[in-house]
Short mmCIF file of C-alpha atoms and ligand atoms in Angstrom, two decimals:
data_model
loop_
_atom_site.label_atom_id
_atom_site.label_comp_id
_atom_site.label_asym_id
_atom_site.label_seq_id
_atom_site.Cartn_x
_atom_site.Cartn_y
_atom_site.Cartn_z
CA MET Y 1 114.20 115.13 78.28
CA ASP Y 2 113.16 118.63 79.41
CA ILE Y 3 110.51 119.55 76.87
CA ASP Y 4 109.67 122.96 78.27
CA ALA Y 5 113.28 124.14 78.10
CA ALA Y 6 113.97 122.65 74.64
CA THR Y 7 114.45 124.79 71.55
CA ARG Y 8 112.49 124.14 68.37
CA GLU Y 9 115.55 122.57 66.82
CA GLN Y 10 116.09 120.25 69.77
CA LEU Y 11 112.42 119.22 69.67
CA GLN Y 12 112.62 118.57 65.93
CA ASN Y 13 115.66 116.34 66.45
CA TRP Y 14 113.89 114.39 69.17
CA GLU Y 15 110.83 114.03 66.98
CA LYS Y 16 112.94 112.63 64.18
CA GLU Y 17 114.71 110.10 66.43
CA LEU Y 18 111.56 108.99 68.23
CA ASN Y 19 109.61 108.73 65.01
CA ALA Y 20 112.30 106.51 63.49
CA GLN Y 21 112.08 104.19 66.52
CA TYR Y 22 108.31 104.25 66.28
CA GLN Y 23 108.31 103.34 62.57
CA ARG Y 24 110.59 100.36 63.29
CA ILE Y 25 108.14 99.12 65.92
CA CYS Y 26 105.20 99.51 63.54
CA GLU Y 27 106.94 97.12 61.15
CA HIS Y 28 106.65 94.34 63.76
CA GLU Y 29 102.86 94.26 63.37
CA LEU Y 30 102.27 93.68 67.07
CA SER Y 31 98.88 92.74 68.44
CA LEU Y 32 98.87 93.46 72.18
CA ASP Y 33 96.07 94.50 74.50
CA ILE Y 34 96.33 96.23 77.90
CA THR Y 35 92.79 97.56 78.05
CA ARG Y 36 90.45 95.78 80.45
CA GLY Y 37 91.34 94.61 83.92
CA LYS Y 38 90.74 90.92 83.41
CA PRO Y 39 92.44 88.17 85.44
CA SER Y 40 95.01 86.16 83.47
CA ALA Y 41 94.57 82.45 82.73
CA ASP Y 42 97.07 81.66 85.54
CA GLN Y 43 94.86 83.51 87.98
CA LEU Y 44 91.73 81.76 86.74
CA HIS Y 45 93.42 78.38 87.25
CA LEU Y 46 93.68 79.13 90.97
CA SER Y 47 89.94 78.57 91.22
CA ASP Y 48 89.53 75.53 89.00
CA GLY Y 49 88.90 73.48 92.16
CA LEU Y 50 85.40 74.98 92.17
CA ASP Y 51 84.51 72.59 89.38
CA GLY Y 52 83.10 69.39 90.87
CA ILE Y 53 83.53 70.54 94.47
CA LEU Y 54 79.91 69.73 95.30
CA ASN Y 55 80.30 66.13 94.17
CA GLY Y 56 76.54 65.58 94.30
CA GLU Y 57 76.13 67.24 97.74
CA TYR Y 58 73.66 69.94 96.82
CA ARG Y 59 72.30 70.64 100.29
CA ALA Y 60 73.65 73.65 102.14
CA ALA Y 61 74.43 73.42 105.86
CA ASP Y 62 70.99 74.88 106.67
CA GLY Y 63 69.30 72.11 104.67
CA THR Y 64 68.47 74.23 101.58
CA ASP Y 65 68.35 72.16 98.37
CA THR Y 66 70.36 74.52 96.21
CA ARG Y 67 69.05 72.99 93.00
CA ASN Y 68 65.60 74.41 93.53
CA TYR Y 69 64.03 77.84 93.14
CA GLY Y 70 63.89 80.43 95.90
CA GLY Y 71 65.86 82.45 98.39
CA LEU Y 72 66.02 85.99 97.02
CA GLU Y 73 68.66 87.02 99.57
CA GLY Y 74 70.96 84.14 98.67
CA LEU Y 75 72.27 81.24 100.73
CA MET Y 76 73.30 82.08 104.28
CA CYS Y 77 76.80 80.65 103.74
CA ALA Y 78 77.27 82.86 100.64
CA ARG Y 79 76.00 85.91 102.51
CA GLU Y 80 78.57 85.13 105.20
CA LEU Y 81 81.30 85.24 102.58
CA GLY Y 82 80.05 88.68 101.47
CA ALA Y 83 79.86 89.83 105.10
CA ASP Y 84 83.49 88.78 105.63
CA ILE Y 85 84.67 90.63 102.51
CA LEU Y 86 82.77 93.83 103.31
CA GLN Y 87 83.15 93.56 107.11
CA VAL Y 88 79.44 94.05 107.79
CA PRO Y 89 76.76 92.04 109.64
CA VAL Y 90 75.46 89.11 107.61
CA GLU Y 91 71.80 90.20 108.02
CA GLU Y 92 72.68 93.28 105.95
CA VAL Y 93 74.01 91.29 102.97
CA ILE Y 94 72.31 89.91 99.88
CA ALA Y 95 74.34 87.40 97.84
CA GLY Y 96 73.41 87.59 94.18
CA GLY Y 97 74.54 86.33 90.81
CA ASN Y 98 77.83 86.75 89.02
CA SER Y 99 78.01 90.53 88.70
CA SER Y 100 78.15 93.37 91.22
CA LEU Y 101 77.64 95.74 88.31
CA THR Y 102 74.18 94.24 87.80
CA LEU Y 103 73.44 94.87 91.48
CA MET Y 104 74.67 98.46 91.12
CA TYR Y 105 72.47 98.98 88.09
CA CYS Y 106 69.52 97.55 90.01
CA ALA Y 107 70.32 99.77 93.02
CA VAL Y 108 70.52 102.93 90.91
CA LEU Y 109 67.29 101.97 89.17
CA THR Y 110 65.57 101.45 92.53
CA GLY Y 111 66.51 104.97 93.60
CA TYR Y 112 65.57 106.43 90.24
CA LEU Y 113 62.20 104.75 89.77
CA PHE Y 114 60.95 104.16 93.30
CA GLY Y 115 63.18 105.99 95.80
CA TYR Y 116 64.85 104.54 98.88
CA ALA Y 117 63.29 104.12 102.29
CA GLY Y 118 60.22 106.24 101.59
CA ASN Y 119 62.11 109.06 99.86
CA LYS Y 120 61.03 110.65 96.59
CA PRO Y 121 62.11 108.74 93.44
CA TRP Y 122 65.07 110.53 91.89
CA LYS Y 123 63.26 110.83 88.56
CA GLU Y 124 60.87 113.31 90.19
CA LEU Y 125 63.70 115.76 90.90
CA GLU Y 126 64.37 118.53 88.43
CA ALA Y 127 67.92 117.48 87.59
CA PRO Y 128 69.08 114.41 89.54
CA LYS Y 129 72.83 113.96 89.48
CA PHE Y 130 75.71 111.90 90.84
CA LEU Y 131 79.10 113.13 91.94
CA CYS Y 132 81.80 111.27 90.03
CA PRO Y 133 85.32 111.27 91.43
CA VAL Y 134 87.60 111.44 88.38
CA PRO Y 135 89.36 109.61 86.95
CA GLY Y 136 86.93 106.79 87.75
CA TYR Y 137 85.29 103.62 86.47
CA ASP Y 138 83.67 103.96 83.05
CA ARG Y 139 80.91 101.47 83.76
CA HIS Y 140 79.64 103.47 86.74
CA PHE Y 141 79.35 106.46 84.46
CA ALA Y 142 77.59 104.38 81.80
CA ILE Y 143 74.78 103.54 84.26
CA CYS Y 144 74.12 107.22 84.99
CA GLU Y 145 74.42 108.19 81.35
CA GLN Y 146 71.94 105.55 80.25
CA LEU Y 147 69.35 106.66 82.81
CA GLY Y 148 69.85 110.35 82.06
CA ILE Y 149 71.23 111.04 85.55
CA GLY Y 150 73.60 114.01 85.37
CA MET Y 151 77.23 113.62 86.40
CA VAL Y 152 79.46 116.16 88.11
CA ASN Y 153 83.23 115.64 88.11
CA VAL Y 154 85.03 115.80 91.45
CA PRO Y 155 88.83 115.53 91.48
CA MET Y 156 90.43 112.48 93.08
CA THR Y 157 93.27 113.20 95.48
CA ASP Y 158 95.71 110.74 97.02
CA SER Y 159 93.34 110.31 99.95
CA GLY Y 160 90.09 109.88 97.98
CA PRO Y 161 87.64 112.37 96.45
CA ASP Y 162 88.31 116.06 97.16
CA MET Y 163 85.96 116.28 100.16
CA ASP Y 164 85.88 120.08 100.28
CA ALA Y 165 84.49 120.03 96.75
CA VAL Y 166 82.07 117.19 97.57
CA GLU Y 167 80.65 118.96 100.62
CA ALA Y 168 80.38 122.33 98.85
CA LEU Y 169 78.52 120.77 95.91
CA ILE Y 170 76.13 118.84 98.13
CA GLU Y 171 75.38 121.85 100.28
CA LYS Y 172 74.36 123.97 97.32
CA ASP Y 173 72.55 121.39 95.17
CA ARG Y 174 69.69 119.27 96.60
CA ASP Y 175 69.46 117.35 93.34
CA ILE Y 176 72.73 115.55 94.03
CA ILE Y 177 71.45 112.12 94.95
CA GLY Y 178 74.54 109.93 94.72
CA ILE Y 179 78.29 109.57 94.58
CA TRP Y 180 80.32 106.75 93.05
CA CYS Y 181 83.13 105.50 95.26
CA VAL Y 182 85.72 102.77 94.73
CA PRO Y 183 87.21 103.18 98.19
CA LYS Y 184 90.08 100.69 98.12
CA PHE Y 185 92.61 100.53 95.29
CA SER Y 186 90.36 102.83 93.33
CA ASN Y 187 89.81 102.17 89.63
CA PRO Y 188 91.99 103.52 88.08
CA THR Y 189 94.20 105.54 90.47
CA GLY Y 190 94.82 102.74 93.00
CA VAL Y 191 94.20 105.16 95.89
CA THR Y 192 92.67 103.93 99.15
CA TYR Y 193 90.45 106.47 100.89
CA SER Y 194 91.89 107.84 104.14
CA ALA Y 195 90.06 107.41 107.46
CA GLU Y 196 89.26 111.15 107.39
CA THR Y 197 87.69 110.86 103.94
CA VAL Y 198 85.56 107.90 105.05
CA GLU Y 199 84.42 109.85 108.12
CA ARG Y 200 83.52 112.92 106.05
CA LEU Y 201 81.64 110.76 103.56
CA ALA Y 202 79.72 109.18 106.42
CA GLN Y 203 78.64 112.66 107.53
CA LEU Y 204 77.22 113.62 104.12
CA GLY Y 205 73.88 112.02 105.01
CA ARG Y 206 73.35 114.90 107.46
CA ILE Y 207 73.56 117.64 104.86
CA ALA Y 208 72.40 115.95 101.64
CA ASN Y 209 68.96 115.29 100.21
CA PRO Y 210 67.52 112.44 102.36
CA GLY Y 211 67.35 110.31 99.21
CA PHE Y 212 71.14 110.68 98.70
CA ARG Y 213 73.12 107.42 98.59
CA ILE Y 214 76.86 106.67 98.53
CA PHE Y 215 77.53 103.84 96.06
CA TRP Y 216 80.44 102.13 97.82
CA ASP Y 217 81.84 99.77 95.21
CA ASN Y 218 84.43 97.85 97.20
CA ALA Y 219 85.46 95.75 94.20
CA TYR Y 220 89.09 95.50 95.42
CA ALA Y 221 88.43 95.02 99.14
CA ILE Y 222 90.79 92.04 99.45
CA HIS Y 223 93.07 92.64 96.47
CA ASP Y 224 96.20 93.77 98.28
CA LEU Y 225 99.50 93.15 96.50
CA ASP Y 226 101.66 93.07 99.63
CA ASN Y 227 100.81 94.06 103.18
CA GLN Y 228 97.15 94.58 103.90
CA VAL Y 229 96.04 98.16 103.38
CA ASN Y 230 93.41 99.25 105.89
CA LEU Y 231 90.22 100.93 104.77
CA ALA Y 232 88.07 102.48 107.50
CA ASN Y 233 84.68 100.79 107.83
CA ILE Y 234 82.01 103.02 106.29
CA ARG Y 235 79.16 101.10 107.86
CA THR Y 236 80.53 101.69 111.35
CA ALA Y 237 81.10 105.36 110.53
CA THR Y 238 77.55 105.86 109.20
CA VAL Y 239 76.01 104.06 112.18
CA GLU Y 240 77.97 106.34 114.51
CA ASN Y 241 76.84 109.40 112.55
CA ASP Y 242 73.23 108.23 112.44
CA THR Y 243 73.40 108.14 108.64
CA ALA Y 244 73.31 104.36 108.08
CA ASP Y 245 70.75 104.72 105.28
CA SER Y 246 73.14 106.88 103.23
CA VAL Y 247 75.39 104.07 101.99
CA ILE Y 248 74.96 101.00 99.78
CA GLN Y 249 77.98 98.70 99.49
CA PHE Y 250 78.98 96.26 96.77
CA ALA Y 251 81.60 93.58 96.23
CA SER Y 252 82.10 90.47 94.15
CA THR Y 253 84.38 87.51 93.60
CA SER Y 254 84.89 88.43 89.94
CA LYS Y 255 88.62 88.95 90.51
CA VAL Y 256 88.83 86.28 93.17
CA THR Y 257 87.54 83.14 91.45
CA HIS Y 258 86.30 82.85 87.84
CA ALA Y 259 85.60 86.36 86.60
CA GLY Y 260 82.45 85.52 84.68
CA ALA Y 261 81.13 82.93 87.13
CA GLY Y 262 81.52 84.34 90.62
CA LEU Y 263 79.24 85.81 93.27
CA ALA Y 264 78.22 89.41 93.86
CA PHE Y 265 77.11 91.05 97.08
CA VAL Y 266 75.15 94.12 98.11
CA SER Y 267 74.99 95.37 101.68
CA ALA Y 268 72.90 98.15 103.20
CA SER Y 269 70.62 99.14 106.08
CA SER Y 270 67.43 97.11 106.51
CA ASP Y 271 65.32 99.96 105.05
CA ASN Y 272 67.51 100.18 101.95
CA LEU Y 273 67.52 96.41 101.53
CA ALA Y 274 63.72 96.38 101.78
CA SER Y 275 63.53 98.90 98.91
CA LEU Y 276 66.01 96.90 96.86
CA LYS Y 277 64.31 93.57 97.48
CA LYS Y 278 60.99 94.98 96.35
CA GLN Y 279 62.50 95.61 92.94
CA MET Y 280 64.56 92.42 92.82
CA GLN Y 281 61.46 90.37 93.59
CA ALA Y 282 59.95 91.53 90.33
CA MET Y 283 63.14 90.65 88.47
CA THR Y 284 64.05 87.18 89.74
CA ILE Y 285 62.91 84.26 91.86
CA GLY Y 286 66.41 83.93 93.22
CA PRO Y 287 70.13 83.62 92.40
CA ASP Y 288 72.19 80.60 91.35
CA LYS Y 289 72.50 78.91 94.75
CA ILE Y 290 74.53 76.02 93.37
CA ASN Y 291 77.33 78.42 92.49
CA GLN Y 292 76.93 80.12 95.84
CA LEU Y 293 77.38 76.78 97.61
CA ARG Y 294 80.41 75.95 95.47
CA HIS Y 295 82.04 79.20 96.56
CA ALA Y 296 81.10 78.72 100.22
CA ARG Y 297 82.68 75.23 100.18
CA PHE Y 298 85.77 76.48 98.31
CA PHE Y 299 86.30 79.19 100.93
CA ALA Y 300 85.07 77.25 103.95
CA GLU Y 301 87.12 79.61 106.14
CA PHE Y 302 88.11 83.23 105.66
CA THR Y 303 91.79 82.26 106.00
CA LEU Y 304 91.43 80.16 102.82
CA LEU Y 305 90.22 83.24 101.00
CA LYS Y 306 93.19 85.22 102.30
CA GLU Y 307 95.63 82.53 101.15
CA HIS Y 308 93.93 82.46 97.77
CA MET Y 309 94.30 86.22 97.40
CA HIS Y 310 97.96 85.93 98.30
CA LYS Y 311 98.40 83.57 95.32
CA HIS Y 312 96.75 86.15 93.06
CA ALA Y 313 99.13 88.78 94.40
CA GLN Y 314 102.14 86.60 93.60
CA ILE Y 315 101.02 86.44 89.95
CA LEU Y 316 100.08 90.11 89.73
CA LYS Y 317 103.08 91.65 91.47
CA PRO Y 318 105.66 91.10 88.71
CA LYS Y 319 103.22 92.62 86.22
CA PHE Y 320 102.75 95.77 88.27
CA GLN Y 321 106.51 95.92 88.76
CA CYS Y 322 107.00 95.65 84.99
CA VAL Y 323 104.67 98.60 84.31
CA LEU Y 324 106.13 100.72 87.09
CA SER Y 325 109.74 100.05 86.18
CA HIS Y 326 109.09 101.08 82.55
CA LEU Y 327 107.45 104.30 83.75
CA GLU Y 328 110.22 105.04 86.25
CA LYS Y 329 112.96 104.37 83.76
CA ALA Y 330 111.38 106.52 81.08
CA PHE Y 331 109.88 109.38 83.07
CA LYS Y 332 111.34 109.53 86.59
CA ASP Y 333 113.30 112.70 86.00
CA SER Y 334 111.01 114.26 83.43
CA ASP Y 335 107.70 116.07 83.33
CA LEU Y 336 106.26 113.84 80.62
CA GLY Y 337 103.93 111.98 82.94
CA GLU Y 338 102.68 111.28 86.44
CA TRP Y 339 101.43 108.08 87.98
CA GLU Y 340 100.60 106.45 91.33
CA ASN Y 341 102.28 103.41 92.82
CA PRO Y 342 99.26 101.22 93.60
CA LEU Y 343 99.45 98.81 96.54
CA GLY Y 344 96.69 96.62 95.13
CA GLY Y 345 93.77 96.47 92.73
CA TYR Y 346 94.03 96.11 88.98
CA PHE Y 347 95.25 99.34 87.43
CA VAL Y 348 97.96 101.92 87.02
CA SER Y 349 96.68 105.37 86.17
CA PHE Y 350 98.99 107.51 84.03
CA ASN Y 351 98.62 111.22 83.35
CA THR Y 352 100.36 112.60 80.27
CA ARG Y 353 101.11 116.28 79.75
CA PRO Y 354 97.83 118.12 78.97
CA GLY Y 355 96.41 117.40 75.54
CA CYS Y 356 98.44 114.25 74.82
CA ALA Y 357 96.42 111.24 76.02
CA ALA Y 358 94.29 110.74 72.89
CA ALA Y 359 97.38 111.04 70.68
CA VAL Y 360 99.24 108.43 72.77
CA VAL Y 361 96.35 105.98 72.52
CA GLU Y 362 96.14 106.54 68.76
CA LEU Y 363 99.90 106.11 68.23
CA ALA Y 364 99.90 102.93 70.34
CA ALA Y 365 96.95 101.55 68.37
CA GLN Y 366 98.77 102.16 65.07
CA ALA Y 367 101.74 100.27 66.50
CA GLY Y 368 99.50 97.33 67.50
CA VAL Y 369 99.09 98.07 71.22
CA LYS Y 370 95.52 98.52 72.35
CA LEU Y 371 95.01 100.92 75.28
CA THR Y 372 91.80 101.92 77.05
CA PRO Y 373 90.35 104.81 75.00
CA ALA Y 374 91.45 108.22 76.22
CA GLY Y 375 88.61 109.84 78.14
CA ALA Y 376 87.10 106.50 79.23
CA THR Y 377 87.86 107.26 82.86
CA PHE Y 378 85.66 110.38 82.77
CA PRO Y 379 81.88 110.86 82.55
CA TYR Y 380 80.64 111.05 78.95
CA GLY Y 381 84.12 109.91 77.83
CA VAL Y 382 85.42 113.47 78.08
CA ASP Y 383 88.71 114.08 79.89
CA PRO Y 384 88.75 117.89 79.98
CA GLU Y 385 92.55 117.99 79.99
CA ASP Y 386 93.05 114.95 77.75
CA ARG Y 387 95.61 113.50 80.15
CA ASN Y 388 94.48 110.24 81.74
CA ILE Y 389 95.25 106.74 80.47
CA ARG Y 390 94.36 103.60 82.40
CA ILE Y 391 96.87 100.77 82.16
CA ALA Y 392 95.62 97.28 82.99
CA PRO Y 393 98.58 94.93 83.53
CA SER Y 394 96.80 91.77 84.70
CA PHE Y 395 95.77 89.92 81.55
CA PRO Y 396 98.72 89.69 79.14
CA PRO Y 397 101.69 87.41 79.80
CA LEU Y 398 104.71 89.23 81.24
CA ASP Y 399 106.74 89.25 78.01
CA GLU Y 400 103.82 90.79 76.07
CA LEU Y 401 103.26 93.36 78.80
CA ASP Y 402 106.93 94.25 78.69
CA THR Y 403 106.76 94.86 74.92
CA ALA Y 404 103.50 96.78 75.24
CA MET Y 405 105.03 99.06 77.87
CA SER Y 406 108.09 99.76 75.70
CA VAL Y 407 105.71 100.88 72.97
CA PHE Y 408 103.66 102.88 75.46
CA VAL Y 409 106.57 104.94 76.78
CA LEU Y 410 107.80 105.61 73.26
CA CYS Y 411 104.33 106.82 72.24
CA VAL Y 412 104.17 109.11 75.30
CA LYS Y 413 107.52 110.67 74.38
CA LEU Y 414 106.61 111.08 70.72
CA ALA Y 415 103.16 112.55 71.42
CA SER Y 416 104.62 114.95 74.03
CA VAL Y 417 107.31 116.25 71.66
CA ARG Y 418 104.84 116.68 68.82
CA LYS Y 419 102.38 118.51 71.08
CA GLN Y 420 105.13 120.88 72.22
CA LEU Y 421 106.16 121.56 68.62
CA GLU Y 422 102.53 122.30 67.78
CA MET Y 423 102.32 124.83 70.59
CA LEU Y 424 105.48 126.76 69.68
C1 PLP B 501 85.45 99.22 90.36
C2 PLP B 501 84.80 98.04 89.70
N1 PLP B 501 83.56 97.68 90.03
C3 PLP B 501 82.95 96.64 89.45
C4 PLP B 501 83.58 95.89 88.49
C5 PLP B 501 82.85 94.76 87.85
O1 PLP B 501 82.42 93.90 88.84
P1 PLP B 501 81.54 92.64 88.52
O2 PLP B 501 82.34 91.71 87.71
O3 PLP B 501 81.24 92.10 89.90
O4 PLP B 501 80.27 93.08 87.83
C6 PLP B 501 84.88 96.23 88.11
C7 PLP B 501 85.57 95.49 87.03
O5 PLP B 501 86.56 95.88 86.50
C8 PLP B 501 85.51 97.33 88.72
O6 PLP B 501 86.76 97.71 88.40
#
């Protein structure tokens, strides 16, 4: 289908054919959902051994009675798990509750209200703002939006954020006090930042406002589908560049064990952790150490965690293959869409022709297939070109995903033809 070369008559014929197919699908009254990146029930079962693993043994190896209050930084054995995932020293890790997003919120709030490591609170700046590589993770943007922190779009490339743009923006605007990064299997593009990008990010601390922080959300650090993809270590790079204070890292076991009942980790320099702990102290007496101990026993060695992630990959791989084969079959030799081939993570990011994404989502919804709202991957929910759609293959069973993808490609074709007709 070469839309640009087609005559009006040709387009009208296509519209008629595609619309007839679409109407037939609507009659099936489907109810399918490929919106959020949740683990499937099969994946959750992999961690059911957590239940009962303590068997009455509540004391951690260091003697801590995990049933009691205390220990703001988390159990040492849980911090070790976080240190292994993020590849950082254990003294620089806090193990928290079940959500890294909560830790991110807390970390942004710390910068906003109190400032990090003796720097001015961000709220005292004229117009504090974060750089947001786009498309990106909607919940990062929601934190900034709620606190009234401005957001500046930066394009994502296949090696990470466009670093020329990042550096130019930071050099000219001292009110830029943060950047959101999902450095491995980025949400939603699946891109892993190149070593050069990591190095350039590590150097930003030299030119930015001293209160500037990189929010390094390594949510998919160990979520490789096949061979391990290497991400350069940002901590090492910042230490070498004498900018160790410029980065705060996050991870969690949300997509490792039970999504709603895992552990989250934050890692940073001792000065940053001191600022964070000051705020956390006012919020909590300490995390759920019983759950931390359950996880530490479940993954007594890092190799067990690796094996566990391999089992996740075996479940996820056919789902990614299903999505990708639908896209290839439908669009390989056309200009109706572009996508990346992710090597891990939870998403496939699809770009329609300009001005079609919202229409695709609407058509799919009418046919009973729920997609992430168009625009959700951009700050303020506004995709300036109305192109990006995030596909989350993990949750539905394979047969449902297969049906949902058939509907998806049909909706992309129909919306593209209609858009072209509109523009003639
Ligand atoms: C990039 C990213 N960060 C964080 C989260 C949520 O993490 P948590 O469950 O630890 O709050 C997600 C979930 O989809 C995510 O994609």
